[in-house]
Amino acid sequence: MTSGARSGLGWALRLSAAAAAGAAFALALFVGLYIAAFPPAPGLSYREALLYDAPGPRLIVEAGSGSLYGLDVAALGRSLNRVGIIVADNGGFNLQHKAWRLLAHARPGDAVVMPLEWTFYEQPDALTDTYVMLGVPLYPSYFRSIPLREKLRILAATPLSSAVPALWANLGARLPGRDRPRRQLALDRFAELVALGSEGRQEPQWIPERSLRPEAARQSCAEYLFSLRVPNRPPPDREGLRRVLSILAQARARGVSVVFVPPVVAGDDCYARAAGLAPRLAEIRAILAERGFDYLGAPTDFWLPQSRALDTYYHVDAEARALATARLLPLLQAAGLRAPGPPGGRISEVLAGYARRNGLPPPALPPEVGAATTD
């Protein structure tokens, strides 16, 4: 090789190295800016505000959307001398990230109840499109609560065509006064919910019709609950479940009680094949027991008729909610979750906390509004 060729090769190598270093620097800069500019929590969700600032001791219900319909969390809280709040959202979100969020925001003396949909036990660490594209932006408490490696997983799962506009939007929201109107509207909405006595359940703006969604109607209840018709369904991620329990064990070590209970379901054949449910439930109970957690009750006790279903087998009507709540209460009492005395604050403290975090004046409420009461 001639000296000129060697010189040209060296120049090309140096150029390639410089380009690689520049690309690495640009990527690191983008990642750093994305993480730093991510919206603060709590965001615009009442349930997030409750998780951050509701007074204690609290009864925190965490799962998917089935719990929003299936349990009267405020009533459970009052019966247990606690402020009942629900932070549940969607059955397609990441259970490990839910555990990290609980570790960050559950306080000593709180009790966490997890009526998890069955998909959480099967794929507890899945990064679904629903979670990455909808849940993470809508509920910034997840991103703010998870460790760096999990933030990088989310960013890697986000298409660049979505991540770049999100970064610009988040940077723009950081400009003085830009995000204030949205948060003021959120605070006003929270005040309406508090004035209505909503201690834990953010009432949906609409109640689903009593008609199954197409994706549910095409399946039986059992097929829907256990994803039996999903093609190429991956095997259960039991090690992922153990990682979730390890995170929750850290919360328990700080004085947070955590129990698992069955989800509330309604359908004709949800658990009709008992032979299929028994080994699945036994395996889950055994894994929970390894980490010292209890699974309270039997799933069949929270299985209601098809006539009580709304738009999915996990969404039930008010009558079913009252029945499931009545069945769950003695299980929670027997587990020792009744607090020794009434809560020491008012739910209206959520408004003061949200206003303080965002530099907003707290809305005025009558003094009796938001009082934490017991049965």
mmCIF file of C-alpha atoms in Angstrom:
data_model
loop_
_atom_site.group_PDB
_atom_site.id
_atom_site.type_symbol
_atom_site.label_atom_id
_atom_site.label_comp_id
_atom_site.label_asym_id
_atom_site.label_seq_id
_atom_site.Cartn_x
_atom_site.Cartn_y
_atom_site.Cartn_z
ATOM 1 C CA MET A 1 0.000 0.000 0.000
ATOM 2 C CA THR A 2 1.414 3.352 -0.982
ATOM 3 C CA SER A 3 1.866 6.148 1.476
ATOM 4 C CA GLY A 4 -0.900 8.101 -0.279
ATOM 5 C CA ALA A 5 -3.303 5.202 0.096
ATOM 6 C CA ARG A 6 -2.384 4.804 3.751
ATOM 7 C CA SER A 7 -2.939 8.496 4.285
ATOM 8 C CA GLY A 8 -6.337 8.344 2.585
ATOM 9 C CA LEU A 9 -7.365 5.326 4.659
ATOM 10 C CA GLY A 10 -6.284 7.049 7.857
ATOM 11 C CA TRP A 11 -8.248 10.140 6.906
ATOM 12 C CA ALA A 12 -11.345 8.028 6.217
ATOM 13 C CA LEU A 13 -11.010 6.235 9.532
ATOM 14 C CA ARG A 14 -10.638 9.523 11.392
ATOM 15 C CA LEU A 15 -13.672 10.919 9.600
ATOM 16 C CA SER A 16 -15.709 7.829 10.447
ATOM 17 C CA ALA A 17 -14.643 8.035 14.084
ATOM 18 C CA ALA A 18 -15.552 11.716 14.219
ATOM 19 C CA ALA A 19 -18.931 11.018 12.636
ATOM 20 C CA ALA A 20 -19.599 8.205 15.122
ATOM 21 C CA ALA A 21 -18.580 10.427 18.030
ATOM 22 C CA GLY A 22 -20.793 13.214 16.711
ATOM 23 C CA ALA A 23 -23.746 10.860 16.343
ATOM 24 C CA ALA A 24 -23.185 9.506 19.854
ATOM 25 C CA PHE A 25 -23.022 13.051 21.226
ATOM 26 C CA ALA A 26 -26.212 14.047 19.369
ATOM 27 C CA LEU A 27 -27.999 10.944 20.668
ATOM 28 C CA ALA A 28 -26.849 11.566 24.234
ATOM 29 C CA LEU A 29 -27.926 15.213 23.957
ATOM 30 C CA PHE A 30 -31.352 14.202 22.631
ATOM 31 C CA VAL A 31 -31.857 11.625 25.385
ATOM 32 C CA GLY A 32 -30.728 14.044 28.071
ATOM 33 C CA LEU A 33 -33.021 16.808 26.808
ATOM 34 C CA TYR A 34 -35.957 14.406 26.472
ATOM 35 C CA ILE A 35 -35.612 13.220 30.059
ATOM 36 C CA ALA A 36 -34.978 16.696 31.483
ATOM 37 C CA ALA A 37 -37.888 18.273 29.602
ATOM 38 C CA PHE A 38 -40.416 15.557 30.407
ATOM 39 C CA PRO A 39 -43.525 17.107 32.006
ATOM 40 C CA PRO A 40 -43.612 17.329 35.801
ATOM 41 C CA ALA A 41 -45.917 15.111 37.826
ATOM 42 C CA PRO A 42 -48.648 15.070 38.848
ATOM 43 C CA GLY A 43 -49.953 15.941 35.414
ATOM 44 C CA LEU A 44 -53.547 16.667 34.458
ATOM 45 C CA SER A 45 -55.061 13.547 36.034
ATOM 46 C CA TYR A 46 -57.028 13.663 39.285
ATOM 47 C CA ARG A 47 -55.819 10.190 40.172
ATOM 48 C CA GLU A 48 -52.198 11.331 39.944
ATOM 49 C CA ALA A 49 -52.969 14.312 42.174
ATOM 50 C CA LEU A 50 -54.545 11.953 44.698
ATOM 51 C CA LEU A 51 -51.476 9.717 44.703
ATOM 52 C CA TYR A 52 -49.213 12.687 45.422
ATOM 53 C CA ASP A 53 -51.227 14.696 47.946
ATOM 54 C CA ALA A 54 -54.252 12.836 49.377
ATOM 55 C CA PRO A 55 -54.018 12.664 53.191
ATOM 56 C CA GLY A 56 -53.391 9.377 54.941
ATOM 57 C CA PRO A 57 -53.534 6.728 55.989
ATOM 58 C CA ARG A 58 -54.719 5.768 52.539
ATOM 59 C CA LEU A 59 -56.198 2.753 50.829
ATOM 60 C CA ILE A 60 -54.636 2.822 47.356
ATOM 61 C CA VAL A 61 -56.170 0.634 44.651
ATOM 62 C CA GLU A 62 -53.866 -0.009 41.690
ATOM 63 C CA ALA A 63 -54.714 -2.095 38.625
ATOM 64 C CA GLY A 64 -56.297 -1.559 35.213
ATOM 65 C CA SER A 65 -59.548 0.161 34.329
ATOM 66 C CA GLY A 66 -61.649 -2.705 35.690
ATOM 67 C CA SER A 67 -61.163 -1.325 39.193
ATOM 68 C CA LEU A 68 -62.634 2.027 38.166
ATOM 69 C CA TYR A 69 -65.922 0.238 37.556
ATOM 70 C CA GLY A 70 -65.654 -2.780 39.829
ATOM 71 C CA LEU A 71 -64.945 -1.318 43.289
ATOM 72 C CA ASP A 72 -66.241 1.581 45.391
ATOM 73 C CA VAL A 73 -62.856 2.592 46.714
ATOM 74 C CA ALA A 74 -64.091 5.573 48.720
ATOM 75 C CA ALA A 75 -66.536 3.329 50.611
ATOM 76 C CA LEU A 76 -63.822 0.748 51.272
ATOM 77 C CA GLY A 77 -61.552 3.461 52.595
ATOM 78 C CA ARG A 78 -64.157 4.841 54.988
ATOM 79 C CA SER A 79 -64.892 1.361 56.327
ATOM 80 C CA LEU A 80 -61.175 0.833 56.971
ATOM 81 C CA ASN A 81 -60.519 4.231 58.595
ATOM 82 C CA ARG A 82 -58.594 5.288 55.509
ATOM 83 C CA VAL A 83 -58.891 7.710 52.631
ATOM 84 C CA GLY A 84 -59.684 5.478 49.683
ATOM 85 C CA ILE A 85 -58.044 6.538 46.428
ATOM 86 C CA ILE A 86 -57.728 4.781 43.104
ATOM 87 C CA VAL A 87 -54.759 5.218 40.794
ATOM 88 C CA ALA A 88 -55.713 2.418 38.392
ATOM 89 C CA ASP A 89 -55.770 3.177 34.671
ATOM 90 C CA ASN A 90 -55.326 0.574 31.931
ATOM 91 C CA GLY A 91 -54.754 -3.163 31.774
ATOM 92 C CA GLY A 92 -52.195 -2.680 29.002
ATOM 93 C CA PHE A 93 -49.790 -0.606 31.090
ATOM 94 C CA ASN A 94 -46.518 -1.867 32.553
ATOM 95 C CA LEU A 95 -46.892 -3.522 35.965
ATOM 96 C CA GLN A 96 -43.242 -3.080 36.872
ATOM 97 C CA HIS A 97 -43.593 0.657 36.337
ATOM 98 C CA LYS A 98 -46.717 0.655 38.485
ATOM 99 C CA ALA A 99 -44.618 -0.933 41.224
ATOM 100 C CA TRP A 100 -41.899 1.709 40.851
ATOM 101 C CA ARG A 101 -44.536 4.443 41.083
ATOM 102 C CA LEU A 102 -45.984 2.928 44.246
ATOM 103 C CA LEU A 103 -42.499 2.663 45.738
ATOM 104 C CA ALA A 104 -41.975 6.365 45.036
ATOM 105 C CA HIS A 105 -45.303 7.672 46.356
ATOM 106 C CA ALA A 106 -46.951 5.240 48.779
ATOM 107 C CA ARG A 107 -46.254 6.350 52.355
ATOM 108 C CA PRO A 108 -45.656 4.402 55.567
ATOM 109 C CA GLY A 109 -49.057 3.390 56.905
ATOM 110 C CA ASP A 110 -50.701 3.239 53.469
ATOM 111 C CA ALA A 111 -52.321 0.023 52.273
ATOM 112 C CA VAL A 112 -52.171 -0.968 48.599
ATOM 113 C CA VAL A 113 -54.793 -3.307 47.128
ATOM 114 C CA MET A 114 -54.113 -4.758 43.667
ATOM 115 C CA PRO A 115 -57.121 -6.365 41.906
ATOM 116 C CA LEU A 116 -54.988 -6.996 38.843
ATOM 117 C CA GLU A 117 -56.374 -8.095 35.522
ATOM 118 C CA TRP A 118 -54.961 -11.471 34.505
ATOM 119 C CA THR A 119 -52.771 -10.020 31.741
ATOM 120 C CA PHE A 120 -50.645 -8.292 34.391
ATOM 121 C CA TYR A 121 -49.639 -11.658 35.857
ATOM 122 C CA GLU A 122 -48.829 -13.072 32.406
ATOM 123 C CA GLN A 123 -46.810 -10.172 30.950
ATOM 124 C CA PRO A 124 -45.936 -7.826 33.842
ATOM 125 C CA ASP A 125 -43.090 -6.057 32.047
ATOM 126 C CA ALA A 126 -44.601 -5.522 28.602
ATOM 127 C CA LEU A 127 -44.120 -2.179 26.853
ATOM 128 C CA THR A 128 -47.326 -2.076 24.831
ATOM 129 C CA ASP A 129 -48.077 0.641 22.285
ATOM 130 C CA THR A 130 -50.975 1.713 24.500
ATOM 131 C CA TYR A 131 -48.627 2.344 27.383
ATOM 132 C CA VAL A 132 -45.720 3.919 25.479
ATOM 133 C CA MET A 133 -47.766 6.169 23.207
ATOM 134 C CA LEU A 134 -50.719 6.984 25.480
ATOM 135 C CA GLY A 135 -50.021 6.126 29.090
ATOM 136 C CA VAL A 136 -46.550 7.610 29.491
ATOM 137 C CA PRO A 137 -47.458 11.078 28.131
ATOM 138 C CA LEU A 138 -50.838 11.137 29.885
ATOM 139 C CA TYR A 139 -49.524 10.071 33.303
ATOM 140 C CA PRO A 140 -46.043 11.596 33.763
ATOM 141 C CA SER A 141 -45.795 10.083 37.256
ATOM 142 C CA TYR A 142 -44.739 6.805 35.623
ATOM 143 C CA PHE A 143 -41.774 8.298 33.761
ATOM 144 C CA ARG A 144 -40.823 10.393 36.767
ATOM 145 C CA SER A 145 -40.843 7.380 39.117
ATOM 146 C CA ILE A 146 -38.875 4.778 37.169
ATOM 147 C CA PRO A 147 -35.059 4.393 37.129
ATOM 148 C CA LEU A 148 -32.923 5.590 34.224
ATOM 149 C CA ARG A 149 -32.691 2.196 32.537
ATOM 150 C CA GLU A 150 -36.489 2.042 32.313
ATOM 151 C CA LYS A 151 -36.671 5.584 30.923
ATOM 152 C CA LEU A 152 -34.239 4.496 28.217
ATOM 153 C CA ARG A 153 -36.426 1.460 27.439
ATOM 154 C CA ILE A 154 -39.435 3.706 26.929
ATOM 155 C CA LEU A 155 -37.486 6.110 24.747
ATOM 156 C CA ALA A 156 -36.133 3.216 22.662
ATOM 157 C CA ALA A 157 -39.703 1.950 22.168
ATOM 158 C CA THR A 158 -40.965 5.381 21.072
ATOM 159 C CA PRO A 159 -40.829 6.035 17.312
ATOM 160 C CA LEU A 160 -38.539 8.921 16.427
ATOM 161 C CA SER A 161 -41.457 10.510 14.567
ATOM 162 C CA SER A 162 -43.247 10.766 17.926
ATOM 163 C CA ALA A 163 -40.281 11.428 20.202
ATOM 164 C CA VAL A 164 -39.039 14.537 18.352
ATOM 165 C CA PRO A 165 -42.403 16.401 18.366
ATOM 166 C CA ALA A 166 -42.886 15.385 21.999
ATOM 167 C CA LEU A 167 -39.502 16.871 22.907
ATOM 168 C CA TRP A 168 -40.329 20.179 21.215
ATOM 169 C CA ALA A 169 -43.764 20.279 22.859
ATOM 170 C CA ASN A 170 -42.272 19.559 26.278
ATOM 171 C CA LEU A 171 -39.593 22.204 25.816
ATOM 172 C CA GLY A 172 -42.251 24.713 24.759
ATOM 173 C CA ALA A 173 -44.365 23.892 27.805
ATOM 174 C CA ARG A 174 -41.385 24.853 29.970
ATOM 175 C CA LEU A 175 -41.544 28.458 28.806
ATOM 176 C CA PRO A 176 -42.848 30.799 31.542
ATOM 177 C CA GLY A 177 -46.631 30.732 31.745
ATOM 178 C CA ARG A 178 -47.077 28.367 28.768
ATOM 179 C CA ASP A 179 -48.424 25.380 30.741
ATOM 180 C CA ARG A 180 -50.159 27.372 33.483
ATOM 181 C CA PRO A 181 -53.619 27.630 31.819
ATOM 182 C CA ARG A 182 -53.874 23.859 31.358
ATOM 183 C CA ARG A 183 -52.930 23.212 34.947
ATOM 184 C CA GLN A 184 -55.344 25.854 36.184
ATOM 185 C CA LEU A 185 -58.139 24.114 34.274
ATOM 186 C CA ALA A 186 -57.073 20.803 35.788
ATOM 187 C CA LEU A 187 -57.139 22.276 39.284
ATOM 188 C CA ASP A 188 -60.632 23.675 38.697
ATOM 189 C CA ARG A 189 -61.785 20.247 37.526
ATOM 190 C CA PHE A 190 -60.239 18.605 40.595
ATOM 191 C CA ALA A 191 -62.105 21.088 42.808
ATOM 192 C CA GLU A 192 -65.395 20.036 41.223
ATOM 193 C CA LEU A 193 -64.627 16.381 41.953
ATOM 194 C CA VAL A 194 -63.668 17.135 45.560
ATOM 195 C CA ALA A 195 -66.848 19.195 46.037
ATOM 196 C CA LEU A 196 -68.851 16.207 44.750
ATOM 197 C CA GLY A 197 -67.241 14.031 47.416
ATOM 198 C CA SER A 198 -65.020 12.036 45.090
ATOM 199 C CA GLU A 199 -62.357 10.700 47.427
ATOM 200 C CA GLY A 200 -60.975 8.133 45.133
ATOM 201 C CA ARG A 201 -62.856 7.394 41.937
ATOM 202 C CA GLN A 202 -62.540 9.838 39.092
ATOM 203 C CA GLU A 203 -65.983 9.383 37.623
ATOM 204 C CA PRO A 204 -65.732 8.830 33.868
ATOM 205 C CA GLN A 205 -67.336 11.532 31.790
ATOM 206 C CA TRP A 206 -69.364 8.830 30.118
ATOM 207 C CA ILE A 207 -70.608 5.438 31.222
ATOM 208 C CA PRO A 208 -70.136 2.743 28.582
ATOM 209 C CA GLU A 209 -73.217 1.279 26.997
ATOM 210 C CA ARG A 210 -74.242 -2.181 28.084
ATOM 211 C CA SER A 211 -72.845 -3.605 24.886
ATOM 212 C CA LEU A 212 -69.510 -5.349 24.472
ATOM 213 C CA ARG A 213 -66.866 -3.727 22.304
ATOM 214 C CA PRO A 214 -66.222 -5.627 19.072
ATOM 215 C CA GLU A 215 -62.879 -7.000 20.287
ATOM 216 C CA ALA A 216 -64.604 -8.378 23.401
ATOM 217 C CA ALA A 217 -67.774 -9.549 21.649
ATOM 218 C CA ARG A 218 -65.717 -11.720 19.300
ATOM 219 C CA GLN A 219 -64.436 -13.701 22.282
ATOM 220 C CA SER A 220 -65.903 -15.515 25.216
ATOM 221 C CA CYS A 221 -65.173 -14.123 28.677
ATOM 222 C CA ALA A 222 -62.513 -16.774 29.354
ATOM 223 C CA GLU A 223 -60.826 -16.136 26.004
ATOM 224 C CA TYR A 224 -60.796 -12.390 26.692
ATOM 225 C CA LEU A 225 -59.480 -12.619 30.257
ATOM 226 C CA PHE A 226 -56.678 -15.035 29.467
ATOM 227 C CA SER A 227 -55.829 -13.939 25.897
ATOM 228 C CA LEU A 228 -56.555 -17.452 24.672
ATOM 229 C CA ARG A 229 -57.098 -16.361 21.083
ATOM 230 C CA VAL A 230 -54.032 -14.112 20.808
ATOM 231 C CA PRO A 231 -51.791 -15.556 18.044
ATOM 232 C CA ASN A 232 -48.240 -16.439 19.052
ATOM 233 C CA ARG A 233 -49.041 -15.661 22.669
ATOM 234 C CA PRO A 234 -45.747 -15.535 24.634
ATOM 235 C CA PRO A 235 -45.305 -17.760 27.680
ATOM 236 C CA PRO A 236 -45.979 -16.243 31.110
ATOM 237 C CA ASP A 237 -43.132 -14.019 32.298
ATOM 238 C CA ARG A 238 -42.774 -15.364 35.823
ATOM 239 C CA GLU A 239 -39.353 -13.800 36.375
ATOM 240 C CA GLY A 240 -40.859 -10.462 35.429
ATOM 241 C CA LEU A 241 -43.514 -10.988 38.085
ATOM 242 C CA ARG A 242 -40.818 -11.751 40.636
ATOM 243 C CA ARG A 243 -39.069 -8.492 39.753
ATOM 244 C CA VAL A 244 -42.326 -6.619 40.358
ATOM 245 C CA LEU A 245 -42.678 -8.259 43.751
ATOM 246 C CA SER A 246 -39.106 -7.355 44.657
ATOM 247 C CA ILE A 247 -39.935 -3.681 44.071
ATOM 248 C CA LEU A 248 -43.141 -3.942 46.095
ATOM 249 C CA ALA A 249 -41.198 -5.666 48.873
ATOM 250 C CA GLN A 250 -39.137 -2.471 49.188
ATOM 251 C CA ALA A 251 -42.352 -0.507 49.699
ATOM 252 C CA ARG A 252 -43.481 -3.031 52.302
ATOM 253 C CA ALA A 253 -40.179 -2.637 54.129
ATOM 254 C CA ARG A 254 -41.001 1.065 54.439
ATOM 255 C CA GLY A 255 -44.289 0.319 56.162
ATOM 256 C CA VAL A 256 -46.662 0.012 53.188
ATOM 257 C CA SER A 257 -49.082 -2.941 53.249
ATOM 258 C CA VAL A 258 -49.623 -4.655 49.875
ATOM 259 C CA VAL A 259 -52.208 -7.333 49.076
ATOM 260 C CA PHE A 260 -53.443 -8.884 45.854
ATOM 261 C CA VAL A 261 -57.118 -9.680 45.219
ATOM 262 C CA PRO A 262 -59.117 -11.035 42.255
ATOM 263 C CA PRO A 263 -60.407 -8.689 39.563
ATOM 264 C CA VAL A 264 -64.143 -8.090 39.241
ATOM 265 C CA VAL A 265 -65.461 -9.671 36.033
ATOM 266 C CA ALA A 266 -68.821 -10.358 34.444
ATOM 267 C CA GLY A 267 -69.535 -12.957 31.769
ATOM 268 C CA ASP A 268 -71.028 -16.362 31.079
ATOM 269 C CA ASP A 269 -67.930 -18.558 31.097
ATOM 270 C CA CYS A 270 -65.178 -16.475 32.757
ATOM 271 C CA TYR A 271 -64.110 -19.241 35.127
ATOM 272 C CA ALA A 272 -66.296 -22.068 33.883
ATOM 273 C CA ARG A 273 -63.208 -24.147 33.135
ATOM 274 C CA ALA A 274 -62.089 -24.491 36.727
ATOM 275 C CA ALA A 275 -59.475 -27.048 35.713
ATOM 276 C CA GLY A 276 -57.705 -24.327 33.727
ATOM 277 C CA LEU A 277 -57.962 -21.662 36.420
ATOM 278 C CA ALA A 278 -56.738 -23.780 39.347
ATOM 279 C CA PRO A 279 -53.127 -24.424 38.209
ATOM 280 C CA ARG A 280 -52.751 -20.855 36.953
ATOM 281 C CA LEU A 281 -53.924 -19.425 40.270
ATOM 282 C CA ALA A 282 -51.841 -21.898 42.285
ATOM 283 C CA GLU A 283 -48.682 -20.837 40.422
ATOM 284 C CA ILE A 284 -49.431 -17.148 40.982
ATOM 285 C CA ARG A 285 -50.143 -17.706 44.695
ATOM 286 C CA ALA A 286 -46.880 -19.636 45.054
ATOM 287 C CA ILE A 287 -44.831 -16.843 43.455
ATOM 288 C CA LEU A 288 -46.523 -14.237 45.651
ATOM 289 C CA ALA A 289 -45.867 -16.377 48.727
ATOM 290 C CA GLU A 290 -42.154 -16.566 47.851
ATOM 291 C CA ARG A 291 -41.993 -12.835 48.531
ATOM 292 C CA GLY A 292 -44.415 -12.911 51.462
ATOM 293 C CA PHE A 293 -47.457 -11.503 49.660
ATOM 294 C CA ASP A 294 -51.033 -12.761 49.969
ATOM 295 C CA TYR A 295 -53.692 -13.307 47.321
ATOM 296 C CA LEU A 296 -56.964 -12.775 49.160
ATOM 297 C CA GLY A 297 -60.194 -14.494 48.209
ATOM 298 C CA ALA A 298 -61.277 -16.644 45.293
ATOM 299 C CA PRO A 299 -61.718 -15.313 41.748
ATOM 300 C CA THR A 300 -65.101 -17.018 41.482
ATOM 301 C CA ASP A 301 -66.409 -14.810 44.323
ATOM 302 C CA PHE A 302 -65.880 -11.777 42.078
ATOM 303 C CA TRP A 303 -67.406 -13.355 38.975
ATOM 304 C CA LEU A 304 -70.751 -11.771 38.139
ATOM 305 C CA PRO A 305 -73.369 -12.663 35.492
ATOM 306 C CA GLN A 306 -73.050 -11.461 31.912
ATOM 307 C CA SER A 307 -76.024 -9.126 32.519
ATOM 308 C CA ARG A 308 -73.803 -6.978 34.772
ATOM 309 C CA ALA A 309 -71.155 -6.342 32.059
ATOM 310 C CA LEU A 310 -70.825 -3.023 30.252
ATOM 311 C CA ASP A 311 -68.461 -2.710 27.283
ATOM 312 C CA THR A 312 -65.898 -5.347 28.351
ATOM 313 C CA TYR A 313 -65.908 -8.309 30.707
ATOM 314 C CA TYR A 314 -63.843 -6.231 33.163
ATOM 315 C CA HIS A 315 -66.234 -3.232 33.192
ATOM 316 C CA VAL A 316 -69.304 -3.844 35.354
ATOM 317 C CA ASP A 317 -72.336 -1.811 36.364
ATOM 318 C CA ALA A 318 -73.107 -0.079 39.662
ATOM 319 C CA GLU A 319 -74.987 -3.033 41.112
ATOM 320 C CA ALA A 320 -72.056 -5.349 40.477
ATOM 321 C CA ARG A 321 -69.680 -2.770 41.971
ATOM 322 C CA ALA A 322 -71.698 -2.632 45.179
ATOM 323 C CA LEU A 323 -71.753 -6.422 45.423
ATOM 324 C CA ALA A 324 -68.018 -6.809 44.761
ATOM 325 C CA THR A 325 -67.203 -4.061 47.267
ATOM 326 C CA ALA A 326 -69.255 -5.804 49.942
ATOM 327 C CA ARG A 327 -67.464 -9.094 49.262
ATOM 328 C CA LEU A 328 -63.989 -7.545 49.334
ATOM 329 C CA LEU A 329 -64.381 -5.537 52.549
ATOM 330 C CA PRO A 330 -64.298 -8.485 55.017
ATOM 331 C CA LEU A 331 -61.223 -9.891 53.249
ATOM 332 C CA LEU A 332 -59.382 -6.608 53.748
ATOM 333 C CA GLN A 333 -60.529 -6.398 57.362
ATOM 334 C CA ALA A 334 -59.348 -9.956 58.031
ATOM 335 C CA ALA A 335 -55.980 -9.054 56.479
ATOM 336 C CA GLY A 336 -55.549 -6.349 59.124
ATOM 337 C CA LEU A 337 -55.918 -3.356 56.826
ATOM 338 C CA ARG A 338 -58.274 -1.429 59.085
ATOM 339 C CA ALA A 339 -56.399 1.590 60.438
ATOM 340 C CA PRO A 340 -56.593 2.272 64.194
ATOM 341 C CA GLY A 341 -58.140 5.721 63.840
ATOM 342 C CA PRO A 342 -59.777 7.978 61.264
ATOM 343 C CA PRO A 343 -57.659 9.766 58.664
ATOM 344 C CA GLY A 344 -55.941 12.874 59.870
ATOM 345 C CA GLY A 345 -56.754 15.182 56.973
ATOM 346 C CA ARG A 346 -59.226 16.222 54.326
ATOM 347 C CA ILE A 347 -59.316 15.213 50.700
ATOM 348 C CA SER A 348 -59.264 18.920 49.840
ATOM 349 C CA GLU A 349 -55.557 18.846 50.744
ATOM 350 C CA VAL A 350 -55.087 17.437 47.241
ATOM 351 C CA LEU A 351 -56.063 20.821 45.832
ATOM 352 C CA ALA A 352 -53.637 22.703 48.034
ATOM 353 C CA GLY A 353 -50.826 20.332 47.094
ATOM 354 C CA TYR A 354 -51.480 20.585 43.372
ATOM 355 C CA ALA A 355 -51.741 24.380 43.567
ATOM 356 C CA ARG A 356 -48.495 24.606 45.533
ATOM 357 C CA ARG A 357 -46.614 22.409 43.060
ATOM 358 C CA ASN A 358 -47.737 24.540 40.130
ATOM 359 C CA GLY A 359 -47.658 28.016 41.647
ATOM 360 C CA LEU A 360 -51.441 28.380 41.487
ATOM 361 C CA PRO A 361 -53.848 29.810 44.088
ATOM 362 C CA PRO A 362 -55.846 26.987 45.708
ATOM 363 C CA PRO A 363 -59.597 27.155 45.058
ATOM 364 C CA ALA A 364 -61.843 28.068 47.980
ATOM 365 C CA LEU A 365 -64.074 25.296 49.307
ATOM 366 C CA PRO A 366 -66.592 25.218 52.166
ATOM 367 C CA PRO A 367 -64.830 24.027 55.343
ATOM 368 C CA GLU A 368 -66.863 20.826 55.538
ATOM 369 C CA VAL A 369 -66.039 19.742 51.977
ATOM 370 C CA GLY A 370 -63.558 16.935 51.691
ATOM 371 C CA ALA A 371 -63.699 15.874 55.326
ATOM 372 C CA ALA A 372 -62.387 12.357 55.729
ATOM 373 C CA THR A 373 -65.154 10.405 57.402
ATOM 374 C CA THR A 374 -65.533 6.885 58.681
ATOM 375 C CA ASP A 375 -68.481 4.537 58.898
#
